């Protein structure tokens, strides 16, 4: 126990041999207990103490000299103190190796998961590619050669997969276009993806079909490719052309009914031009002609000429065949122009036209010719509905307002006998008519025009008498053709 102070920060300690002193003291006690007198025992010899010093503390305080007979003790340092640096280096290497092994193992697991995900993705794509009824082909980006086609492509083209692979779409002989090669090379070089691009293709039986093409870029076996998804739009395009032809026929029939109104709208400004020309000529024959009056007359002639030109231009647009063109337009302007075209017919029938037009309506993105055709059909239909109404009560109201936050409304109200409830849902059916000699196409075309513009057309009977037709159009319909 003498060395229990070693390593405790104590420089040294003086200790006595307590074991030997204990034996001496024990012998004295036994002698006293045996009856021996203390005087006979005598004085005990002095204790022999020893000075014990800690070697590390001596070195710490730079003490070199020590008293004679002093004991210097030291504790054997552990192996760690001799090989600390080596142990740290070995430990660092082991930790680094462990980190590297863990990192490589984690990377390997991630790679396996990625490879598994890629395989699953390829399997899903392959399944979709093979099972999709849509014609799909894959071509290389660098040269446009076909890498693969699905069964849907084989069915619509009539060309086996084995014959298609390695060829370009131009090599298949199906593309019908004089500039097809130029367009195809431009597509490959630009890298611009296609969206609903329509291309005429020749089928094996010699017929032609219109295919709408949409492309996406992908990578197949590490090589950039294009996925081309085709959609046969031949029938929808044919139906659209037939509908446009029907609309054109309906416009011609409608203009036939409006012949008197159109003639009046043209003759009125032409007559005014003739009268103003005669008046100007008379004024100019004076010795001192009033030039200011002549200028006013010329301004009136110019205005009447523009009015007649506007009517002719409007009639030509209604008669001609044309592509759909949606432009920003004020609904109120279109309603006023439509009622102006039928105004003479309305006066001839004894119909009073009243406008109740809202203010601050948003612009519409519409085809003015189509929507004007729909509105004129509603106006003529309303006047026809009042054939049996007394002349004094024949009142036609044209309204416009906001229908809700995103839509505007144009309404045509008549004072006729209304629509029988059992026929209220049929008035928009094709070839349904209650007018003698009518074709039953006007309201059907008007509804199709409304729906083509993202709107709707419906009718309701009024509380008193007559009916109201509501044309609802979106204020934010996208500007597309």
Coordinates of C-alpha atoms in Angstrom, one line a residue:
X1 CA 0.0 0.0 0.0
X2 CA 3.0 2.3 0.2
X3 CA 2.7 3.1 -3.6
X4 CA -1.0 3.9 -3.6
X5 CA 0.0 7.6 -3.9
X6 CA 1.9 6.9 -7.1
X7 CA 0.2 8.7 -10.0
X8 CA -2.0 10.8 -7.8
X9 CA 0.0 14.0 -8.2
X10 CA 1.8 13.6 -4.8
X11 CA 5.6 14.3 -5.0
X12 CA 6.4 12.1 -2.1
X13 CA 5.5 10.8 1.3
X14 CA 7.4 9.8 4.5
X15 CA 6.1 6.5 5.8
X16 CA 7.0 4.3 8.8
X17 CA 7.2 0.5 8.8
X18 CA 3.9 0.1 10.5
X19 CA 4.0 -3.7 10.2
X20 CA 7.2 -4.0 12.2
X21 CA 5.9 -1.4 14.7
X22 CA 2.7 -3.3 15.0
X23 CA 4.6 -6.4 15.9
X24 CA 6.7 -4.5 18.5
X25 CA 3.6 -2.9 20.0
X26 CA 1.7 -6.2 20.0
X27 CA 4.6 -7.7 22.0
X28 CA 4.5 -4.9 24.6
X29 CA 0.8 -5.3 25.0
X30 CA 1.2 -9.1 25.6
X31 CA 3.9 -8.4 28.2
X32 CA 1.7 -5.9 30.0
X33 CA -1.2 -8.3 29.9
X34 CA 1.0 -11.0 31.4
X35 CA 1.6 -8.8 34.4
X36 CA 5.0 -7.4 33.6
X37 CA 5.6 -3.8 34.7
X38 CA 6.0 -1.0 32.3
X39 CA 9.2 0.1 33.9
X40 CA 10.7 -3.3 33.3
X41 CA 9.8 -3.0 29.6
X42 CA 11.7 0.2 29.0
X43 CA 11.5 2.7 26.2
X44 CA 10.7 1.5 22.8
X45 CA 13.3 2.2 20.0
X46 CA 12.5 5.1 17.7
X47 CA 10.5 4.4 14.5
X48 CA 12.5 4.1 11.3
X49 CA 10.6 6.2 8.7
X50 CA 11.4 6.1 5.0
X51 CA 11.0 8.8 2.3
X52 CA 9.2 7.5 -0.8
X53 CA 9.1 9.8 -3.9
X54 CA 7.2 9.5 -7.2
X55 CA 9.5 9.4 -10.2
X56 CA 7.0 11.1 -12.6
X57 CA 6.5 14.0 -10.2
X58 CA 10.2 14.5 -9.8
X59 CA 10.6 14.7 -13.6
X60 CA 7.6 16.9 -13.9
X61 CA 9.1 19.5 -11.5
X62 CA 12.7 19.0 -12.8
X63 CA 14.0 17.8 -9.4
X64 CA 17.3 15.9 -9.8
X65 CA 18.7 15.8 -6.2
X66 CA 17.0 13.6 -3.6
X67 CA 17.8 13.0 0.1
X68 CA 20.0 10.0 1.0
X69 CA 18.2 6.8 1.7
X70 CA 15.1 8.0 -0.2
X71 CA 13.2 5.5 -2.3
X72 CA 12.2 6.6 -5.8
X73 CA 9.3 4.6 -7.1
X74 CA 7.8 4.6 -10.6
X75 CA 4.9 2.7 -12.2
X76 CA 5.6 0.8 -15.4
X77 CA 4.0 2.8 -18.3
X78 CA 1.3 1.0 -20.3
X79 CA 2.0 -0.3 -23.8
X80 CA -0.3 2.6 -25.1
X81 CA 2.3 5.2 -24.0
X82 CA 5.0 3.5 -26.0
X83 CA 3.0 2.9 -29.2
X84 CA 0.4 5.7 -29.1
X85 CA 1.3 7.1 -32.5
X86 CA 1.5 3.7 -34.1
X87 CA -1.9 2.7 -32.6
X88 CA -3.5 5.9 -33.7
X89 CA -2.2 5.4 -37.2
X90 CA -3.3 1.8 -37.3
X91 CA -6.8 2.8 -36.0
X92 CA -7.1 5.6 -38.5
X93 CA -6.2 3.2 -41.3
X94 CA -8.8 0.7 -40.0
X95 CA -11.4 3.4 -39.7
X96 CA -10.6 4.6 -43.2
X97 CA -10.8 1.1 -44.6
X98 CA -14.1 0.6 -42.8
X99 CA -15.5 3.8 -44.2
X100 CA -14.4 2.9 -47.7
X101 CA -15.8 -0.6 -47.4
X102 CA -19.1 0.9 -46.1
X103 CA -19.2 3.5 -48.9
X104 CA -18.5 0.9 -51.6
X105 CA -21.1 -1.4 -50.1
X106 CA -23.7 1.5 -50.0
X107 CA -22.8 2.5 -53.6
X108 CA -23.1 -1.1 -54.7
X109 CA -26.6 -1.4 -53.0
X110 CA -27.7 1.8 -54.7
X111 CA -26.4 0.6 -58.0
X112 CA -28.3 -2.6 -57.6
X113 CA -31.4 -0.7 -56.7
X114 CA -31.0 1.6 -59.7
X115 CA -30.3 -1.3 -62.0
X116 CA -33.4 -3.1 -60.6
X117 CA -35.5 0.1 -61.1
X118 CA -34.1 0.5 -64.6
X119 CA -35.0 -3.1 -65.4
X120 CA -38.5 -2.7 -64.0
X121 CA -38.9 0.6 -65.9
X122 CA -37.8 -1.0 -69.1
X123 CA -40.1 -3.9 -68.5
X124 CA -43.0 -1.5 -67.9
X125 CA -42.1 0.5 -71.0
X126 CA -41.8 -2.6 -73.0
X127 CA -45.2 -3.8 -71.8
X128 CA -46.8 -0.4 -72.6
X129 CA -45.0 -0.3 -75.9
X130 CA -46.2 -3.7 -77.0
X131 CA -49.7 -3.6 -75.6
X132 CA -50.6 -0.1 -76.5
X133 CA -53.2 0.1 -79.3
X134 CA -51.7 3.4 -80.4
X135 CA -49.1 3.2 -83.3
X136 CA -45.7 3.8 -81.7
X137 CA -42.3 3.8 -83.3
X138 CA -38.8 4.6 -82.0
X139 CA -36.2 6.2 -84.3
X140 CA -32.6 7.1 -83.8
X141 CA -31.9 10.8 -83.3
X142 CA -28.7 10.8 -85.3
X143 CA -30.1 9.4 -88.6
X144 CA -33.8 8.9 -88.1
X145 CA -33.7 5.1 -88.7
X146 CA -36.4 3.0 -87.1
X147 CA -35.2 1.1 -84.1
X148 CA -38.5 -0.6 -83.2
X149 CA -42.2 -0.5 -83.8
X150 CA -45.1 -1.9 -81.8
X151 CA -48.0 -4.1 -83.1
X152 CA -50.3 -1.0 -83.3
X153 CA -47.9 0.5 -85.8
X154 CA -47.8 -2.7 -87.9
X155 CA -51.6 -2.8 -88.0
X156 CA -52.1 0.7 -89.2
X157 CA -49.3 0.7 -91.7
X158 CA -49.5 -2.9 -92.9
X159 CA -45.7 -3.2 -92.7
X160 CA -44.1 -6.0 -90.7
X161 CA -41.7 -5.0 -87.9
X162 CA -38.8 -6.8 -89.6
X163 CA -39.2 -4.7 -92.8
X164 CA -39.5 -1.4 -90.9
X165 CA -36.4 -1.7 -88.7
X166 CA -33.4 0.0 -90.2
X167 CA -35.4 2.2 -92.5
X168 CA -36.4 5.8 -92.0
X169 CA -40.0 6.9 -92.1
X170 CA -39.3 8.3 -95.6
X171 CA -37.9 5.0 -96.8
X172 CA -41.1 3.2 -96.0
X173 CA -42.8 5.2 -98.8
X174 CA -45.8 6.1 -96.5
X175 CA -45.2 9.8 -96.1
X176 CA -47.2 11.8 -98.7
X177 CA -45.6 15.2 -99.1
X178 CA -43.3 16.9 -101.5
X179 CA -41.3 18.6 -98.8
X180 CA -41.4 15.6 -96.4
X181 CA -37.7 14.9 -96.6
X182 CA -36.8 18.6 -95.8
X183 CA -39.3 18.6 -92.9
X184 CA -38.0 15.3 -91.5
X185 CA -34.3 16.5 -91.6
X186 CA -35.3 19.8 -90.0
X187 CA -37.0 17.8 -87.2
X188 CA -33.9 15.7 -86.6
X189 CA -31.5 18.6 -86.6
X190 CA -33.5 21.0 -84.5
X191 CA -34.5 18.5 -81.9
X192 CA -37.8 20.4 -81.4
X193 CA -40.4 18.0 -80.2
X194 CA -43.7 17.6 -82.2
X195 CA -47.1 18.0 -80.6
X196 CA -50.2 16.9 -82.6
X197 CA -48.3 17.4 -85.9
X198 CA -50.6 16.2 -88.7
X199 CA -49.0 14.3 -91.6
X200 CA -50.7 12.5 -94.5
X201 CA -49.6 8.9 -94.9
X202 CA -50.2 6.4 -97.7
X203 CA -51.5 3.0 -96.7
X204 CA -50.5 -0.3 -98.4
X205 CA -53.9 -0.4 -100.1
X206 CA -53.2 3.0 -101.7
X207 CA -55.6 5.0 -99.5
X208 CA -54.4 7.9 -97.5
X209 CA -54.9 8.7 -93.8
X210 CA -54.1 11.7 -91.6
X211 CA -52.0 10.8 -88.6
X212 CA -51.4 13.2 -85.7
X213 CA -47.8 12.7 -84.5
X214 CA -46.5 13.5 -81.0
X215 CA -42.8 12.9 -80.1
X216 CA -40.8 12.5 -76.9
X217 CA -37.0 12.2 -76.5
X218 CA -35.6 9.2 -74.7
X219 CA -32.5 7.0 -74.6
X220 CA -32.4 3.4 -75.7
X221 CA -29.3 1.3 -75.0
X222 CA -27.4 4.6 -74.2
X223 CA -28.3 6.1 -77.6
X224 CA -30.6 9.2 -78.0
X225 CA -33.9 8.3 -79.7
X226 CA -37.3 9.7 -80.4
X227 CA -40.6 8.0 -79.5
X228 CA -43.2 8.8 -82.1
X229 CA -46.8 8.2 -81.0
X230 CA -49.3 8.4 -83.9
X231 CA -53.1 8.9 -83.8
X232 CA -55.4 8.4 -86.7
X233 CA -57.4 11.6 -87.1
X234 CA -58.8 10.9 -90.5
X235 CA -62.4 10.4 -89.4
X236 CA -62.5 13.4 -87.1
X237 CA -61.0 15.6 -89.8
X238 CA -63.5 14.3 -92.3
X239 CA -66.3 15.0 -89.8
X240 CA -65.0 18.5 -89.2
X241 CA -64.9 19.2 -92.9
X242 CA -68.4 17.8 -93.3
X243 CA -69.6 20.0 -90.4
X244 CA -67.9 23.1 -92.0
X245 CA -69.6 22.3 -95.3
X246 CA -72.9 21.9 -93.5
X247 CA -72.3 25.2 -91.7
X248 CA -71.4 26.8 -95.1
X249 CA -74.7 25.5 -96.6
X250 CA -76.6 26.8 -93.6
X251 CA -75.0 30.2 -94.0
X252 CA -76.0 30.3 -97.6
X253 CA -79.6 29.4 -96.7
X254 CA -79.6 31.9 -93.9
X255 CA -78.4 34.6 -96.3
X256 CA -81.2 33.6 -98.7
X257 CA -83.6 34.5 -95.9
X258 CA -81.8 37.8 -95.3
X259 CA -81.7 38.9 -98.9
X260 CA -84.1 41.8 -98.4
X261 CA -82.2 43.0 -95.3
X262 CA -78.8 42.7 -97.0
X263 CA -80.1 44.6 -100.1
X264 CA -81.5 47.3 -97.9
X265 CA -78.3 47.6 -95.9
X266 CA -76.4 48.1 -99.1
X267 CA -79.0 50.2 -101.0
X268 CA -79.4 52.7 -98.1
X269 CA -75.8 53.9 -98.0
X270 CA -75.6 53.7 -101.9
X271 CA -78.7 55.9 -102.1
X272 CA -77.3 58.3 -99.6
X273 CA -74.0 58.5 -101.6
X274 CA -75.9 59.3 -104.8
X275 CA -78.0 62.0 -103.1
X276 CA -74.9 63.5 -101.4
X277 CA -73.0 63.4 -104.7
X278 CA -75.9 65.4 -106.4
X279 CA -75.9 67.9 -103.6
X280 CA -72.2 68.4 -103.7
X281 CA -72.3 68.9 -107.5
X282 CA -75.0 71.6 -107.1
X283 CA -73.0 73.4 -104.4
X284 CA -69.9 73.3 -106.5
X285 CA -71.7 74.9 -109.5
X286 CA -72.3 78.1 -107.5
X287 CA -70.1 81.1 -108.2
X288 CA -68.9 81.1 -104.6
X289 CA -69.3 77.4 -103.5
X290 CA -69.6 76.8 -99.7
X291 CA -66.5 74.5 -99.3
X292 CA -67.2 73.7 -95.7
X293 CA -70.6 72.2 -96.6
X294 CA -69.0 70.3 -99.5
X295 CA -66.4 68.9 -97.0
X296 CA -69.2 67.7 -94.7
X297 CA -71.0 66.1 -97.7
X298 CA -67.8 64.3 -98.7
X299 CA -67.3 63.1 -95.2
X300 CA -70.9 61.7 -95.3
X301 CA -70.1 60.0 -98.6
X302 CA -67.0 58.4 -97.2
X303 CA -68.9 57.2 -94.1
X304 CA -71.7 55.7 -96.3
X305 CA -69.1 54.1 -98.5
X306 CA -67.5 52.4 -95.5
X307 CA -70.9 51.3 -94.3
X308 CA -71.7 49.6 -97.6
X309 CA -68.2 48.1 -97.8
X310 CA -68.6 46.7 -94.3
X311 CA -71.9 45.0 -95.2
X312 CA -70.4 43.5 -98.4
X313 CA -67.3 42.3 -96.5
X314 CA -69.5 40.8 -93.8
X315 CA -71.6 39.0 -96.4
X316 CA -68.5 37.7 -98.2
X317 CA -67.1 36.3 -94.9
X318 CA -70.4 34.5 -94.3
X319 CA -70.5 33.1 -97.8
X320 CA -66.9 32.1 -98.3
X321 CA -65.2 28.9 -97.1
X322 CA -62.5 29.7 -94.6
X323 CA -60.3 28.3 -91.8
X324 CA -61.5 28.9 -88.2
X325 CA -59.8 32.1 -86.9
X326 CA -60.4 33.1 -83.3
X327 CA -59.6 36.8 -82.5
X328 CA -60.2 39.1 -79.5
X329 CA -63.7 40.6 -80.0
X330 CA -66.3 42.6 -78.0
X331 CA -69.5 40.6 -77.6
X332 CA -71.6 43.8 -77.8
X333 CA -70.1 44.8 -81.1
X334 CA -70.9 41.4 -82.6
X335 CA -74.5 41.5 -81.3
X336 CA -75.0 45.0 -82.7
X337 CA -73.6 44.0 -86.1
X338 CA -75.8 40.9 -86.2
X339 CA -79.0 42.8 -85.4
X340 CA -78.1 45.4 -88.0
X341 CA -77.9 42.7 -90.7
X342 CA -81.4 41.6 -89.9
X343 CA -82.9 45.0 -89.0
X344 CA -84.7 45.5 -92.3
X345 CA -86.1 42.0 -92.1
X346 CA -87.3 42.8 -88.6
X347 CA -89.0 46.0 -89.7
X348 CA -90.6 44.1 -92.6
X349 CA -92.1 41.6 -90.1
X350 CA -93.1 44.3 -87.7
X351 CA -90.7 43.2 -85.0
X352 CA -89.3 45.7 -82.6
X353 CA -85.7 45.0 -81.6
X354 CA -84.5 46.1 -78.2
X355 CA -80.9 46.1 -76.9
X356 CA -80.1 45.6 -73.2
X357 CA -76.4 45.3 -73.4
X358 CA -74.2 45.1 -70.3
X359 CA -71.1 47.3 -69.8
X360 CA -67.5 46.3 -69.0
X361 CA -67.7 42.8 -70.5
X362 CA -64.4 41.1 -71.1
X363 CA -63.0 40.4 -74.6
X364 CA -63.8 37.0 -76.1
X365 CA -61.5 34.8 -78.1
X366 CA -64.0 33.8 -80.8
X367 CA -64.3 33.2 -84.5
X368 CA -66.5 36.2 -85.5
X369 CA -68.1 34.6 -88.6
X370 CA -69.1 31.4 -86.7
X371 CA -70.5 33.2 -83.6
X372 CA -72.3 35.8 -85.8
X373 CA -73.8 32.9 -87.7
X374 CA -75.1 31.4 -84.5
X375 CA -76.5 34.8 -83.3
X376 CA -78.2 35.5 -86.6
X377 CA -79.8 32.0 -86.5
X378 CA -81.1 32.8 -83.0
X379 CA -82.5 36.2 -84.2
X380 CA -84.2 34.7 -87.3
X381 CA -85.6 31.8 -85.2
X382 CA -87.0 34.4 -82.7
X383 CA -88.7 36.4 -85.4
X384 CA -90.1 33.1 -86.9
X385 CA -91.5 32.2 -83.5
X386 CA -93.6 35.4 -83.4
X387 CA -95.4 34.8 -86.8
X388 CA -98.7 34.4 -85.0
X389 CA -98.1 37.1 -82.4
X390 CA -100.0 40.4 -83.0
X391 CA -97.7 42.9 -84.7
X392 CA -98.0 45.4 -81.8
X393 CA -96.6 42.8 -79.4
X394 CA -93.8 41.5 -81.5
X395 CA -90.8 42.5 -79.4
X396 CA -87.4 40.9 -79.6
X397 CA -84.9 41.6 -76.8
X398 CA -81.1 41.1 -77.2
X399 CA -79.3 41.0 -73.9
X400 CA -75.6 40.7 -72.8
X401 CA -74.1 40.4 -69.3
X402 CA -71.7 38.5 -67.2
X403 CA -73.0 35.0 -66.6
X404 CA -70.4 34.3 -63.8
X405 CA -66.8 35.2 -63.1
X406 CA -65.5 33.3 -66.1
X407 CA -68.3 33.5 -68.7
X408 CA -70.4 36.0 -70.5
X409 CA -74.0 35.6 -71.8
X410 CA -75.8 36.7 -74.9
X411 CA -79.6 36.1 -74.8
X412 CA -82.3 36.4 -77.4
X413 CA -85.8 36.7 -76.0
X414 CA -89.0 36.5 -78.1
X415 CA -92.7 37.0 -77.4
X416 CA -94.0 34.0 -79.3
X417 CA -96.0 31.1 -77.9
X418 CA -92.9 29.4 -76.4
X419 CA -91.7 25.9 -76.8
X420 CA -93.8 22.9 -75.8
X421 CA -92.2 21.1 -72.9
X422 CA -92.0 17.8 -74.7
X423 CA -90.0 19.5 -77.5
X424 CA -87.8 21.7 -75.3
X425 CA -85.0 19.1 -75.4
X426 CA -85.3 18.5 -79.1
X427 CA -85.0 21.9 -80.6
X428 CA -81.2 21.6 -81.0
X429 CA -81.4 18.2 -82.7
X430 CA -80.4 18.1 -86.3
X431 CA -83.3 18.2 -88.8
X432 CA -85.8 19.0 -86.1
X433 CA -87.9 21.9 -87.2
X434 CA -91.4 23.4 -86.7
X435 CA -91.0 25.9 -89.4
X436 CA -92.6 25.1 -92.8
X437 CA -89.8 24.5 -95.3
X438 CA -87.1 24.6 -92.6
X439 CA -84.1 22.3 -92.7
X440 CA -83.8 22.0 -89.0
X441 CA -80.1 22.8 -89.0
X442 CA -79.9 26.4 -87.7
X443 CA -80.1 25.7 -84.0
X444 CA -78.1 22.5 -84.2
X445 CA -75.3 24.3 -85.9
X446 CA -75.6 27.2 -83.4
X447 CA -75.1 24.8 -80.5
X448 CA -72.1 23.0 -82.2
X449 CA -70.5 26.5 -82.7
X450 CA -71.1 27.3 -79.1
X451 CA -69.6 24.0 -77.9
X452 CA -66.6 24.4 -80.3
X453 CA -65.8 27.7 -78.5
X454 CA -66.0 26.0 -75.1
X455 CA -69.5 27.3 -74.4
X456 CA -73.1 26.1 -74.5
X457 CA -76.5 27.0 -75.9
X458 CA -79.8 26.3 -74.2
X459 CA -83.4 27.5 -74.2
X460 CA -86.0 28.3 -71.5
X461 CA -89.6 29.3 -71.7
X462 CA -90.4 32.7 -70.3
X463 CA -92.6 33.1 -67.3
X464 CA -95.2 35.1 -69.3
X465 CA -94.9 34.1 -73.0
X466 CA -92.3 33.3 -75.5
X467 CA -88.8 31.7 -75.0
X468 CA -85.3 32.9 -74.4
X469 CA -82.2 31.3 -75.9
X470 CA -79.0 31.7 -73.9
X471 CA -75.5 31.6 -75.6
X472 CA -72.8 31.2 -72.9
X473 CA -69.2 31.8 -73.9
X474 CA -66.0 31.6 -71.8
X475 CA -64.1 34.8 -71.4
X476 CA -60.8 33.1 -71.1
X477 CA -61.1 30.5 -73.9
X478 CA -57.6 29.8 -75.3
X479 CA -56.7 31.4 -78.6
X480 CA -56.2 28.4 -80.9
X481 CA -57.4 27.4 -84.3

